[in-house]
Short mmCIF file of C-alpha atoms and ligand atoms in Angstrom, two decimals:
data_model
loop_
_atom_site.label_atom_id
_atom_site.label_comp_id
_atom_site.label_asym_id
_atom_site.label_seq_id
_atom_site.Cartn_x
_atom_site.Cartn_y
_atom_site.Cartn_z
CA UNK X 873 201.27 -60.53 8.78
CA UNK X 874 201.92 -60.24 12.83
CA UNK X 875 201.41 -63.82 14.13
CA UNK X 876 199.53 -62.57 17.55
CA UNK X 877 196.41 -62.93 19.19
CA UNK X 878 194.01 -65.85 19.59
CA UNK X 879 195.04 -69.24 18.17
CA UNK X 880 191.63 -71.02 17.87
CA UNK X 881 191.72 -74.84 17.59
CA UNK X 882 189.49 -77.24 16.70
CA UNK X 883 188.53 -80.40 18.72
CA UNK X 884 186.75 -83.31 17.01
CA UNK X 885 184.98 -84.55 20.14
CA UNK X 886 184.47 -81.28 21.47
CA UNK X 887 182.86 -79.79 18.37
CA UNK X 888 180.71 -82.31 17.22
CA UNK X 889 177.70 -81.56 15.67
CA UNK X 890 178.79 -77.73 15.79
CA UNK X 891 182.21 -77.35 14.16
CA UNK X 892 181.04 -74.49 11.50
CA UNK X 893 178.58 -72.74 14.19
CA UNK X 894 181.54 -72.30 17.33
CA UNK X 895 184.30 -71.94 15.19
CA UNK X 896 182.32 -69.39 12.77
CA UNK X 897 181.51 -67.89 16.55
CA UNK X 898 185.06 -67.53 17.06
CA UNK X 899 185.61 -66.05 14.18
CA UNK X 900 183.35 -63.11 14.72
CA UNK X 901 185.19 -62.30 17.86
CA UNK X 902 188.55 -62.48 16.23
CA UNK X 903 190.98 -65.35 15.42
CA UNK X 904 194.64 -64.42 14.22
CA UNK X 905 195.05 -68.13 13.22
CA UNK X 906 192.72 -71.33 13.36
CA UNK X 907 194.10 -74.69 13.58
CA UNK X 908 191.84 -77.94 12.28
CA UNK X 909 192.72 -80.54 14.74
CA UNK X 910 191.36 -83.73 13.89
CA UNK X 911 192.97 -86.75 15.29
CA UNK X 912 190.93 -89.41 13.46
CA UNK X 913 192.21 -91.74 10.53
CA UNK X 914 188.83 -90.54 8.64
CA UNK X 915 190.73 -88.92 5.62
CA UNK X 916 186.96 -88.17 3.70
CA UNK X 917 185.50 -86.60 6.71
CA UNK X 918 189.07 -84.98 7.40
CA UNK X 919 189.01 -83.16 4.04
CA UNK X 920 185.39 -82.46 3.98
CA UNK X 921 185.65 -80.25 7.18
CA UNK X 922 188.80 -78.85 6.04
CA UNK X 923 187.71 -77.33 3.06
CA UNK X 924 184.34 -76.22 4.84
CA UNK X 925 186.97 -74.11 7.23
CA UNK X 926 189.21 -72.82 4.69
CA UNK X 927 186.32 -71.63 3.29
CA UNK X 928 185.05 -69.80 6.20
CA UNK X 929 188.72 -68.41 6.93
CA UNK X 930 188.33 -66.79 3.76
CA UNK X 931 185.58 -65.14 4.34
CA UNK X 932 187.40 -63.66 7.66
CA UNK X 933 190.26 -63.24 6.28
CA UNK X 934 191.66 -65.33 9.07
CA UNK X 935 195.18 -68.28 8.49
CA UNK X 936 193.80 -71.72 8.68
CA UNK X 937 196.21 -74.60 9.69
CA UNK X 938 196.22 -77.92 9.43
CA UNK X 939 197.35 -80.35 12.25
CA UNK X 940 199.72 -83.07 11.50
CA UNK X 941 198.82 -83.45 7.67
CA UNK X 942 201.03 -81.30 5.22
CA UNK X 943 199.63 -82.93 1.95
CA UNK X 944 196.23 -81.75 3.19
CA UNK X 945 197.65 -78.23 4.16
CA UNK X 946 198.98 -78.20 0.39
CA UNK X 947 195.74 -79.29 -1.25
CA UNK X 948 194.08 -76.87 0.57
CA UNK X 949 197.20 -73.74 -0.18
CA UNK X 950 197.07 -73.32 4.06
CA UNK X 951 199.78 -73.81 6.89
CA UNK X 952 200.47 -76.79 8.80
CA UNK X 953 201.58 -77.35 12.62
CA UNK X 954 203.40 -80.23 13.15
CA UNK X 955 204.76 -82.09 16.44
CA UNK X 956 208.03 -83.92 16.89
CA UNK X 957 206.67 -87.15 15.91
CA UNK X 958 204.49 -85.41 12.82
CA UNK X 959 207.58 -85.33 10.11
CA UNK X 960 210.16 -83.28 9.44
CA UNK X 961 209.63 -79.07 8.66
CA UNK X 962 212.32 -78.73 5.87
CA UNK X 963 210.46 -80.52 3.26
CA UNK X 964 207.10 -79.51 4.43
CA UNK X 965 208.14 -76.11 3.69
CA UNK X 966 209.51 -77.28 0.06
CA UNK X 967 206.31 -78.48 -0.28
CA UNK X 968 204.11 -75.52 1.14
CA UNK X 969 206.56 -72.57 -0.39
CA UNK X 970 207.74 -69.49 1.95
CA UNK X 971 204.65 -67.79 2.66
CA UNK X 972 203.20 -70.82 4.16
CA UNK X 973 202.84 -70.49 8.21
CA UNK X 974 204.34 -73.79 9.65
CA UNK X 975 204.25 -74.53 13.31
CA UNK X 976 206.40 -76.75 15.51
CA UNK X 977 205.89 -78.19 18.54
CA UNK X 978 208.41 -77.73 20.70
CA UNK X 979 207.64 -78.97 23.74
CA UNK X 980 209.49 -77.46 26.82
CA UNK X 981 212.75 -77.71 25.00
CA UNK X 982 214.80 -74.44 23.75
CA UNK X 983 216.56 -76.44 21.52
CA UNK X 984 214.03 -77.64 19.82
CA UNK X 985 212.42 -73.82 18.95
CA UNK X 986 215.72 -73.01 18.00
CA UNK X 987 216.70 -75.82 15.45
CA UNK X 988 212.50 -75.57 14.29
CA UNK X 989 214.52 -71.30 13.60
CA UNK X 990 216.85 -73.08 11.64
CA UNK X 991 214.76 -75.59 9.66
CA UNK X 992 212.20 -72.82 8.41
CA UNK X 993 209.33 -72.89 11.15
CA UNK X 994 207.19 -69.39 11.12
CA UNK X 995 206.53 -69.85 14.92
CA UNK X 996 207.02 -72.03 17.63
CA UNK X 997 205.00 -73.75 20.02
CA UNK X 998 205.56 -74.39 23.91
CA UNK X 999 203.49 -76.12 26.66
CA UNK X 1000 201.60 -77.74 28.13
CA UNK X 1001 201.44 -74.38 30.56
CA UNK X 1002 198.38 -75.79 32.90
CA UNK X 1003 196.22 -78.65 32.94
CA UNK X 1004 194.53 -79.57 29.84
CA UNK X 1005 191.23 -82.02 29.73
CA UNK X 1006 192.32 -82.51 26.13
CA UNK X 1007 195.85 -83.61 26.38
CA UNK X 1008 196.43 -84.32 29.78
CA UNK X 1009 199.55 -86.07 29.29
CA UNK X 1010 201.58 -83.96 27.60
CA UNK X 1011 205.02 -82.44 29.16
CA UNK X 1012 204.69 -79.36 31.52
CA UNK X 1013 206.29 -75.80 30.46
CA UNK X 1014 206.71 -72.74 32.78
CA UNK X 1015 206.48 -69.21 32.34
CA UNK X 1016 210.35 -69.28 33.79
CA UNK X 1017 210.98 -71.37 30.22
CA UNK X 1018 208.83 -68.35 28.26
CA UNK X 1019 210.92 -65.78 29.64
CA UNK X 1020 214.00 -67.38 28.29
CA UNK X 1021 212.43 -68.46 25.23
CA UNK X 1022 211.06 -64.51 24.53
CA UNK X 1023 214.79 -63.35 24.81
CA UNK X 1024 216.53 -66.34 22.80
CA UNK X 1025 214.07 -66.88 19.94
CA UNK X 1026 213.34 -64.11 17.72
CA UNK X 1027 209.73 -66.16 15.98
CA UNK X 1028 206.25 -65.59 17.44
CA UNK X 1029 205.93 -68.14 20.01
CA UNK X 1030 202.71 -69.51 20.95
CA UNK X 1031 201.80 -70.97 24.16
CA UNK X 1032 199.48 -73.69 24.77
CA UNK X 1033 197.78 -76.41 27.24
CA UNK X 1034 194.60 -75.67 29.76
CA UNK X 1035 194.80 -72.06 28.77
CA UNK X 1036 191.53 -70.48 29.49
CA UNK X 1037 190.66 -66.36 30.46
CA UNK X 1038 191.46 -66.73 34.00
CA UNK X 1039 194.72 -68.21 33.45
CA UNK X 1040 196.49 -66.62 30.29
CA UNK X 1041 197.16 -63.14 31.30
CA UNK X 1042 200.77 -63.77 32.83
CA UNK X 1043 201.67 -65.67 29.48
CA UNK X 1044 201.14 -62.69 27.50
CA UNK X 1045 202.93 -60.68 29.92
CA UNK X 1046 205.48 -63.26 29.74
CA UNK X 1047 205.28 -62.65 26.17
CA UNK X 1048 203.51 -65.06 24.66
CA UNK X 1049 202.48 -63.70 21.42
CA UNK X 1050 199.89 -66.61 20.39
CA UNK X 1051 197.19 -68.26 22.82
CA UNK X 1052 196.20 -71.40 21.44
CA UNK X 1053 193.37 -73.03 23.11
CA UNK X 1054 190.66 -75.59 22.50
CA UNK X 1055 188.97 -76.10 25.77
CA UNK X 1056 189.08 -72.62 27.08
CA UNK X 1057 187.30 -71.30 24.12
CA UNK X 1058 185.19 -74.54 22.53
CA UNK X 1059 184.18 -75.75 25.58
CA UNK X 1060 181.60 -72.77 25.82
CA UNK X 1061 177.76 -73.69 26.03
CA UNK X 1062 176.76 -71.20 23.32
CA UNK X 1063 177.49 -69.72 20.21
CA UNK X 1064 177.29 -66.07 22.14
CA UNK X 1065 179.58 -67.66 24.97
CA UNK X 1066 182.15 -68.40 22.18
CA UNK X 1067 182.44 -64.89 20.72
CA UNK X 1068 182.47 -63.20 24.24
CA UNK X 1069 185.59 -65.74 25.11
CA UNK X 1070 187.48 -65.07 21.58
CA UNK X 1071 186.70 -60.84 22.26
CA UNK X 1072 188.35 -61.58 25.91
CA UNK X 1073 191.67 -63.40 24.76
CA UNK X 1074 192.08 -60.75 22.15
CA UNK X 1075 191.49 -57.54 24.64
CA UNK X 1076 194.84 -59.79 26.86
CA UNK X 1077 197.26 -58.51 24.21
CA UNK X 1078 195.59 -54.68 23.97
CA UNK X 1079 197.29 -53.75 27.51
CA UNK X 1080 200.83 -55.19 26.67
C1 LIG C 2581 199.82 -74.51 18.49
C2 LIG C 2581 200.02 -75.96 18.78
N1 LIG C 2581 200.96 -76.32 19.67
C3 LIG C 2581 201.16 -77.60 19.96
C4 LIG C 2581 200.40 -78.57 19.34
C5 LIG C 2581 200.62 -80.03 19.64
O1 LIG C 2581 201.15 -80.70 18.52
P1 LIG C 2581 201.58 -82.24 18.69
O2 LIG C 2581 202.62 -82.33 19.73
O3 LIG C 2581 201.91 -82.77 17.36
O4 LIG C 2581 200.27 -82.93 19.24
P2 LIG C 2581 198.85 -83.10 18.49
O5 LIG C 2581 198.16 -81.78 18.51
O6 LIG C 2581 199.09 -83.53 17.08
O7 LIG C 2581 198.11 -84.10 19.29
C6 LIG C 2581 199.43 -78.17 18.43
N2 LIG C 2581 198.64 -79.05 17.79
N3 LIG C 2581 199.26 -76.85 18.16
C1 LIG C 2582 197.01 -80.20 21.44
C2 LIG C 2582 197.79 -79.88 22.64
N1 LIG C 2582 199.18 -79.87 22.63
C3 LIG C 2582 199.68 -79.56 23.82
C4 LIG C 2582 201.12 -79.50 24.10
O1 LIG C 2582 201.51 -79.24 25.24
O2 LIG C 2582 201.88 -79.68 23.15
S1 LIG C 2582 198.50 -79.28 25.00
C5 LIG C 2582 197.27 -79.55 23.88
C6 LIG C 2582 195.81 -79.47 24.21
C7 LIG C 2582 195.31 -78.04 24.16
O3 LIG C 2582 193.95 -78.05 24.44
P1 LIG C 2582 193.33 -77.29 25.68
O4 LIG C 2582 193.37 -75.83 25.38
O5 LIG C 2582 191.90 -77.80 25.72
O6 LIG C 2582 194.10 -77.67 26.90
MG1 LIG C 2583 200.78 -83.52 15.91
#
């Protein structure tokens, strides 16, 4: 499967009280993968909304991935993305087998995509590339560090951090081959709103 498009990802906060409606949104305006992001220590709730989403990935035949939690990507036979701090990939990919799509996070740091290449990732991850209301600390990456990522790492990379439509053309140009975003996609007013924005990110990669 060709790991490119929209990377839609969940936000707790954001989605409360209409997790199944926006992401189900998103769905029906295309998703190449979906991430569950759920940063609380509610494990019940955690698994609950989980399988509610593989469940509706099925349906789309979209990739669901967990954040941070390989044992729940296992229970649930789905991928996992995990950060530096979020354990290490070569047994998480013992435990998921090799079709599983694992993630890494790899900051703004080429060496860090490429050992992620050597320990078994399926893509990496770079950012944050702009401001982002939902993780405004994290380290800043440039489209200078894309460009040498595209020609030194041979996995899909995907690019995230305050991407939204206005700003994520030049990453794709860049060649960025997954936009992950919350806020640029979630933070939508409407159901309608949602599907519009997922139609839009997709149509970025139909003129590259
Ligand atoms: C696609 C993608 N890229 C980066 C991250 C960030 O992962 P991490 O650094 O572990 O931070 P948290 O998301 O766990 O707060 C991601 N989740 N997805
Ligand atoms: C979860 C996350 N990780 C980042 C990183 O740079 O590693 S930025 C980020 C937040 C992405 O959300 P939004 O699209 O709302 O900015
Ligand atoms: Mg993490």
């Amino acid at each position: 499967m060709k790991l490119r498009g929209l990377y839609a990802i969940t936000d707790s906060q954001l989605l409360a009280g209409r997790l199944l409606s926006h992401v189900e949104a998103a769905l029906d305006g295309g998703v190449t993968l979906l991430q569950y992001r759920d940063k609380s220590d509610d494990a019940a709730q955690r698994l609950r909304e989980a399988e509610a989403l593989a469940r509706l990935c099925e349906r789309y035949t979209t990739r669901l991935i967990i954040n941070d939690d390989a044992e729940l990507a296992a229970r649930l036979g789905v991928g996992v993305h995990l950060g530096q701090t979020d354990g290490p990939l070569t047994p998480a990919r013992t435990l998921l087998g090799r079709q599983a799509i694992i993630g890494s996070t790899c900051h703004a740091q080429l060496e860090l995509a490429e050992q992620a290449a050597r320990e078994g990732a399926s893509y990496v991850a770079f950012g944050r590339f702009f401001n982002s209301v939902t993780k405004p600390g994290a380290p800043a990456a440039s489209v200078e560090l894309l460009e040498q990522a595209r020609s030194r790492i041979k996995l899909p990379i995907a690019v995230i951090g305050g991407i939204t439509l206005d700003n994520a053309a030049p990453l794709v140009a860049h060649g960025a081959d997954l936009l992950a975003v919350i806020h640029g996609l979630f933070g939508a007013d409407c159901a309608q709103e949602v599907t519009r924005r997922a139609r839009a990110f997709n149509a970025l990669f139909e003129s590259v």
